Amino acid sequence: MGRLGSLAGVCAAVLALSAAPASAGAAPKSVLKSEDRLSALYAQGIARIDKGWILTGRFVIDRVNEKFKPIVDNRRPIPPNLLAQGYNHVGDIDVVGKYIYAPLEQGNYDLGHQITARYNLRTLKFIDYVVLPQHENSFVTVDPKTMIAYTMDHFDGNTILRYDVRKKWRVLAPLQMDMTLQHTQGGDVADGAIWIQSSDPQNSTWRVDLHTGHADLLGSSGHVPGEGEGIDATKLKSGRLHTLTVDPNINPVWLGHFAVVG
């Protein structure tokens, strides 16, 4: 994605946080523990699976092992009929059960509709898709307990869209956040929150409470002025958060592993 966020937006968010009443505990912060260098192919999305990861680029969905060696690859993940409709971008994905849920995006955002597709986790083959009433589609994350999917209507916004996957992606009331996030790119739901990665001027990382909509600014995925992209929130020995950030020189893509403290 191009960088659409503004420094003013980030400053406003920081000021809003500083103006908020002090809480009983310290605000959570992300702390970098380690990084891995990945191919520039994997500049969009990430999801943890058993003994590896699913990684995506604009036209790539790969299943890789712990050493990031491709085990299965799909270098033509978007079917020709969807490519013909302008869908030319795989975003930040999620994995639930035997399915990969992948946002597919077309660039005419004024149309007011985008597509989220399912792929077979084992083979990476395309299964089906649903058309959703939203303008942009940088990420999708699905709560495995409730099967509620979360995404955002615009890259910049103060609401998170919600869909009931079990009921044919029925539209639910959106989650209202207490601030506007700028240029959101990745998201993952875990432990009562949506963890969001942005490509705003600071590559900010956020935690949004699923019940209250309160947003905590955790820190940055780094490598500014490169661009923050996907995020995974699987708790591992390597960290609580795992973020993709495109290097300022485009190559490599950095996979940062972060602890969350506070």
Short mmCIF file of C-alpha atoms in Angstrom, two decimals:
data_model
loop_
_atom_site.label_atom_id
_atom_site.label_comp_id
_atom_site.label_asym_id
_atom_site.label_seq_id
_atom_site.Cartn_x
_atom_site.Cartn_y
_atom_site.Cartn_z
CA MET A 1 0.00 0.00 0.00
CA GLY A 2 1.09 3.59 -0.50
CA ARG A 3 1.67 5.70 2.58
CA LEU A 4 -1.54 7.70 3.11
CA GLY A 5 -1.26 8.51 6.81
CA SER A 6 -0.12 11.87 8.08
CA LEU A 7 2.24 12.99 10.84
CA ALA A 8 -0.56 15.22 12.10
CA GLY A 9 -2.77 12.19 12.60
CA VAL A 10 -0.11 10.40 14.64
CA CYS A 11 0.50 13.51 16.75
CA ALA A 12 -3.21 13.84 17.41
CA ALA A 13 -3.37 10.22 18.56
CA VAL A 14 -0.39 10.69 20.88
CA LEU A 15 -1.91 13.89 22.32
CA ALA A 16 -5.19 12.10 22.88
CA LEU A 17 -3.40 9.38 24.80
CA SER A 18 -1.50 11.87 26.93
CA ALA A 19 -4.70 13.78 27.70
CA ALA A 20 -6.54 10.67 28.86
CA PRO A 21 -6.91 10.04 32.61
CA ALA A 22 -4.13 7.98 34.13
CA SER A 23 -5.05 4.33 34.56
CA ALA A 24 -4.28 2.12 37.50
CA GLY A 25 -1.51 0.36 35.60
CA ALA A 26 1.12 1.43 33.13
CA ALA A 27 0.08 1.61 29.48
CA PRO A 28 1.23 -1.46 27.52
CA LYS A 29 4.27 -1.06 25.29
CA SER A 30 5.87 -3.26 22.65
CA VAL A 31 9.54 -4.17 23.03
CA LEU A 32 11.54 -5.65 20.14
CA LYS A 33 13.10 -9.02 21.01
CA SER A 34 14.45 -10.19 17.64
CA GLU A 35 14.03 -9.87 13.88
CA ASP A 36 14.12 -12.13 10.84
CA ARG A 37 14.95 -11.07 7.28
CA LEU A 38 12.35 -12.23 4.76
CA SER A 39 12.07 -12.06 1.00
CA ALA A 40 10.51 -8.93 -0.47
CA LEU A 41 7.81 -11.26 -1.83
CA TYR A 42 6.23 -11.34 1.62
CA ALA A 43 5.28 -7.70 1.92
CA GLN A 44 1.63 -7.99 2.98
CA GLY A 45 0.39 -10.53 5.50
CA ILE A 46 1.29 -13.07 8.15
CA ALA A 47 -0.51 -15.74 10.18
CA ARG A 48 0.90 -18.35 12.50
CA ILE A 49 0.19 -22.04 11.85
CA ASP A 50 1.52 -25.26 13.37
CA LYS A 51 5.28 -25.43 12.78
CA GLY A 52 5.35 -22.41 10.49
CA TRP A 53 3.60 -19.45 8.97
CA ILE A 54 1.35 -18.34 6.14
CA LEU A 55 2.92 -15.35 4.37
CA THR A 56 1.41 -13.19 1.65
CA GLY A 57 2.43 -10.65 -0.94
CA ARG A 58 0.28 -8.86 -3.48
CA PHE A 59 0.20 -11.95 -5.71
CA VAL A 60 1.58 -14.57 -3.32
CA ILE A 61 0.29 -16.94 -0.66
CA ASP A 62 2.98 -19.26 0.74
CA ARG A 63 3.07 -21.79 3.56
CA VAL A 64 6.56 -21.75 5.08
CA ASN A 65 8.32 -23.66 7.85
CA GLU A 66 10.01 -22.24 10.96
CA LYS A 67 13.03 -21.30 8.84
CA PHE A 68 10.75 -19.52 6.33
CA LYS A 69 11.43 -22.06 3.62
CA PRO A 70 8.37 -22.43 1.34
CA ILE A 71 6.61 -25.78 1.76
CA VAL A 72 3.66 -24.99 -0.51
CA ASP A 73 3.29 -21.89 -2.68
CA ASN A 74 0.51 -20.28 -4.65
CA ARG A 75 1.89 -17.60 -6.96
CA ARG A 76 -1.47 -17.08 -8.71
CA PRO A 77 -3.85 -16.87 -5.76
CA ILE A 78 -6.37 -14.52 -7.39
CA PRO A 79 -8.64 -16.28 -9.94
CA PRO A 80 -8.70 -14.79 -13.48
CA ASN A 81 -12.33 -13.68 -13.19
CA LEU A 82 -11.50 -11.62 -10.09
CA LEU A 83 -8.33 -10.22 -11.66
CA ALA A 84 -10.51 -9.07 -14.56
CA GLN A 85 -12.65 -7.15 -12.06
CA GLY A 86 -9.59 -5.31 -10.75
CA TYR A 87 -8.79 -7.43 -7.70
CA ASN A 88 -5.01 -7.29 -7.72
CA HIS A 89 -3.94 -7.37 -4.10
CA VAL A 90 -3.82 -9.99 -1.32
CA GLY A 91 -3.68 -8.31 2.09
CA ASP A 92 -3.06 -9.43 5.69
CA ILE A 93 -4.64 -12.84 6.19
CA ASP A 94 -5.84 -14.99 9.07
CA VAL A 95 -6.09 -18.74 9.62
CA VAL A 96 -8.94 -20.51 11.43
CA GLY A 97 -9.23 -24.29 11.29
CA LYS A 98 -8.52 -25.58 7.79
CA TYR A 99 -9.07 -22.25 6.05
CA ILE A 100 -7.06 -19.17 5.21
CA TYR A 101 -9.18 -16.00 5.15
CA ALA A 102 -7.66 -13.50 2.74
CA PRO A 103 -8.71 -9.93 1.89
CA LEU A 104 -8.62 -9.30 -1.86
CA GLU A 105 -8.68 -5.65 -2.83
CA GLN A 106 -9.49 -3.67 -5.97
CA GLY A 107 -8.27 -0.11 -6.25
CA ASN A 108 -11.50 1.78 -7.03
CA TYR A 109 -12.38 2.45 -3.42
CA ASP A 110 -15.41 4.57 -4.36
CA LEU A 111 -17.25 1.42 -5.49
CA GLY A 112 -17.91 0.54 -1.86
CA HIS A 113 -17.33 -3.20 -2.14
CA GLN A 114 -14.40 -5.55 -1.68
CA ILE A 115 -13.87 -9.31 -1.51
CA THR A 116 -12.66 -11.68 1.19
CA ALA A 117 -11.72 -15.16 -0.02
CA ARG A 118 -11.10 -18.56 1.54
CA TYR A 119 -8.19 -20.85 0.68
CA ASN A 120 -7.40 -24.39 1.72
CA LEU A 121 -4.72 -24.27 4.42
CA ARG A 122 -3.00 -27.46 3.26
CA THR A 123 -3.00 -26.93 -0.51
CA LEU A 124 -3.41 -23.11 -0.63
CA LYS A 125 -6.03 -23.58 -3.34
CA PHE A 126 -8.76 -20.98 -3.76
CA ILE A 127 -12.16 -22.15 -2.43
CA ASP A 128 -14.69 -19.31 -2.56
CA TYR A 129 -15.28 -15.66 -1.72
CA VAL A 130 -17.81 -13.21 -0.33
CA VAL A 131 -18.46 -9.64 -1.50
CA LEU A 132 -18.48 -7.23 1.44
CA PRO A 133 -19.89 -3.67 1.68
CA GLN A 134 -16.66 -1.83 2.45
CA HIS A 135 -14.42 0.61 0.61
CA GLU A 136 -10.96 -0.77 1.39
CA ASN A 137 -9.71 -4.17 2.54
CA SER A 138 -6.18 -4.23 3.92
CA PHE A 139 -6.74 -6.98 6.51
CA VAL A 140 -9.19 -9.51 7.90
CA THR A 141 -8.98 -11.36 11.20
CA VAL A 142 -11.44 -13.97 12.48
CA ASP A 143 -12.07 -14.86 16.13
CA PRO A 144 -12.03 -18.69 16.19
CA LYS A 145 -14.36 -18.82 19.22
CA THR A 146 -17.13 -16.56 17.91
CA MET A 147 -16.36 -16.71 14.17
CA ILE A 148 -16.76 -12.95 14.03
CA ALA A 149 -14.53 -11.34 11.40
CA TYR A 150 -12.96 -7.92 11.93
CA THR A 151 -11.65 -5.45 9.36
CA MET A 152 -11.83 -1.72 8.57
CA ASP A 153 -13.84 0.23 6.02
CA HIS A 154 -11.02 2.69 5.36
CA PHE A 155 -7.29 2.70 6.07
CA ASP A 156 -7.93 5.70 8.34
CA GLY A 157 -10.85 5.33 10.71
CA ASN A 158 -12.29 5.13 14.22
CA THR A 159 -14.51 2.07 13.71
CA ILE A 160 -13.80 -1.61 13.14
CA LEU A 161 -16.22 -3.50 10.92
CA ARG A 162 -17.62 -6.80 12.18
CA TYR A 163 -19.19 -9.71 10.28
CA ASP A 164 -20.77 -12.94 11.52
CA VAL A 165 -19.02 -15.56 9.40
CA ARG A 166 -21.32 -18.39 10.52
CA LYS A 167 -24.35 -16.46 9.24
CA LYS A 168 -23.04 -15.88 5.73
CA TRP A 169 -20.99 -12.85 6.76
CA ARG A 170 -23.98 -10.99 8.19
CA VAL A 171 -23.10 -7.37 8.92
CA LEU A 172 -22.91 -6.60 12.66
CA ALA A 173 -22.72 -3.27 14.45
CA PRO A 174 -19.18 -1.88 14.15
CA LEU A 175 -16.82 -1.51 17.11
CA GLN A 176 -16.38 2.18 17.91
CA MET A 177 -12.82 3.11 18.87
CA ASP A 178 -11.95 6.06 21.08
CA MET A 179 -9.58 7.52 18.49
CA THR A 180 -8.87 7.51 14.77
CA LEU A 181 -6.09 5.21 13.58
CA GLN A 182 -4.11 6.21 10.51
CA HIS A 183 -3.39 3.94 7.54
CA THR A 184 -4.09 0.58 9.12
CA GLN A 185 -2.55 -2.34 7.24
CA GLY A 186 -2.69 -5.47 9.40
CA GLY A 187 -4.80 -6.90 12.19
CA ASP A 188 -5.09 -9.98 14.38
CA VAL A 189 -7.62 -10.81 17.10
CA ALA A 190 -6.34 -12.46 20.30
CA ASP A 191 -6.87 -12.26 24.05
CA GLY A 192 -9.80 -9.85 23.99
CA ALA A 193 -8.19 -7.37 21.62
CA ILE A 194 -7.45 -6.57 18.02
CA TRP A 195 -3.77 -5.92 17.48
CA ILE A 196 -3.30 -3.53 14.57
CA GLN A 197 -0.25 -2.60 12.51
CA SER A 198 -0.22 0.64 10.55
CA SER A 199 2.02 2.24 7.95
CA ASP A 200 1.54 5.74 9.33
CA PRO A 201 4.70 7.89 9.51
CA GLN A 202 5.85 6.01 12.62
CA ASN A 203 4.67 2.49 11.65
CA SER A 204 2.57 2.51 14.81
CA THR A 205 1.36 -0.69 16.47
CA TRP A 206 -1.92 -0.63 18.41
CA ARG A 207 -3.99 -2.72 20.81
CA VAL A 208 -7.76 -2.15 20.59
CA ASP A 209 -9.98 -3.57 23.34
CA LEU A 210 -12.78 -5.66 21.81
CA HIS A 211 -15.31 -4.59 24.44
CA THR A 212 -14.58 -0.90 25.05
CA GLY A 213 -12.91 0.15 21.79
CA HIS A 214 -10.08 1.76 23.75
CA ALA A 215 -6.90 1.96 21.66
CA ASP A 216 -3.43 1.79 23.22
CA LEU A 217 -0.43 2.91 21.20
CA LEU A 218 2.12 0.15 21.85
CA GLY A 219 5.04 1.47 19.83
CA SER A 220 6.49 1.12 16.35
CA SER A 221 7.44 -1.81 14.14
CA GLY A 222 10.47 0.28 13.13
CA HIS A 223 12.38 0.68 9.86
CA VAL A 224 10.89 4.11 9.13
CA PRO A 225 10.39 5.30 6.39
CA GLY A 226 9.69 1.72 5.31
CA GLU A 227 6.08 0.59 5.63
CA GLY A 228 4.39 -1.48 8.32
CA GLU A 229 2.14 -4.22 6.93
CA GLY A 230 0.83 -7.47 8.48
CA ILE A 231 0.68 -8.56 12.11
CA ASP A 232 0.17 -11.81 14.02
CA ALA A 233 -0.62 -12.01 17.74
CA THR A 234 0.19 -15.64 18.53
CA LYS A 235 2.00 -15.87 21.86
CA LEU A 236 5.31 -17.65 21.20
CA LYS A 237 8.70 -17.87 22.87
CA SER A 238 9.89 -15.35 20.29
CA GLY A 239 7.28 -12.78 21.35
CA ARG A 240 3.66 -11.73 21.75
CA LEU A 241 3.48 -9.85 18.43
CA HIS A 242 5.01 -10.57 15.04
CA THR A 243 5.00 -7.73 12.51
CA LEU A 244 5.95 -7.37 8.86
CA THR A 245 7.69 -4.15 7.84
CA VAL A 246 8.99 -3.36 4.37
CA ASP A 247 12.54 -2.00 4.46
CA PRO A 248 13.01 1.56 3.12
CA ASN A 249 14.95 -0.06 0.26
CA ILE A 250 11.99 -2.43 -0.44
CA ASN A 251 14.14 -5.51 0.24
CA PRO A 252 14.19 -7.19 2.74
CA VAL A 253 10.91 -7.43 4.59
CA TRP A 254 11.53 -7.48 8.35
CA LEU A 255 9.64 -9.86 10.62
CA GLY A 256 9.87 -8.29 14.06
CA HIS A 257 9.09 -10.26 17.22
CA PHE A 258 7.87 -8.12 20.12
CA ALA A 259 7.08 -8.62 23.78
CA VAL A 260 4.25 -6.53 25.23
CA VAL A 261 4.92 -5.15 28.71
CA GLY A 262 2.79 -3.11 31.09
#
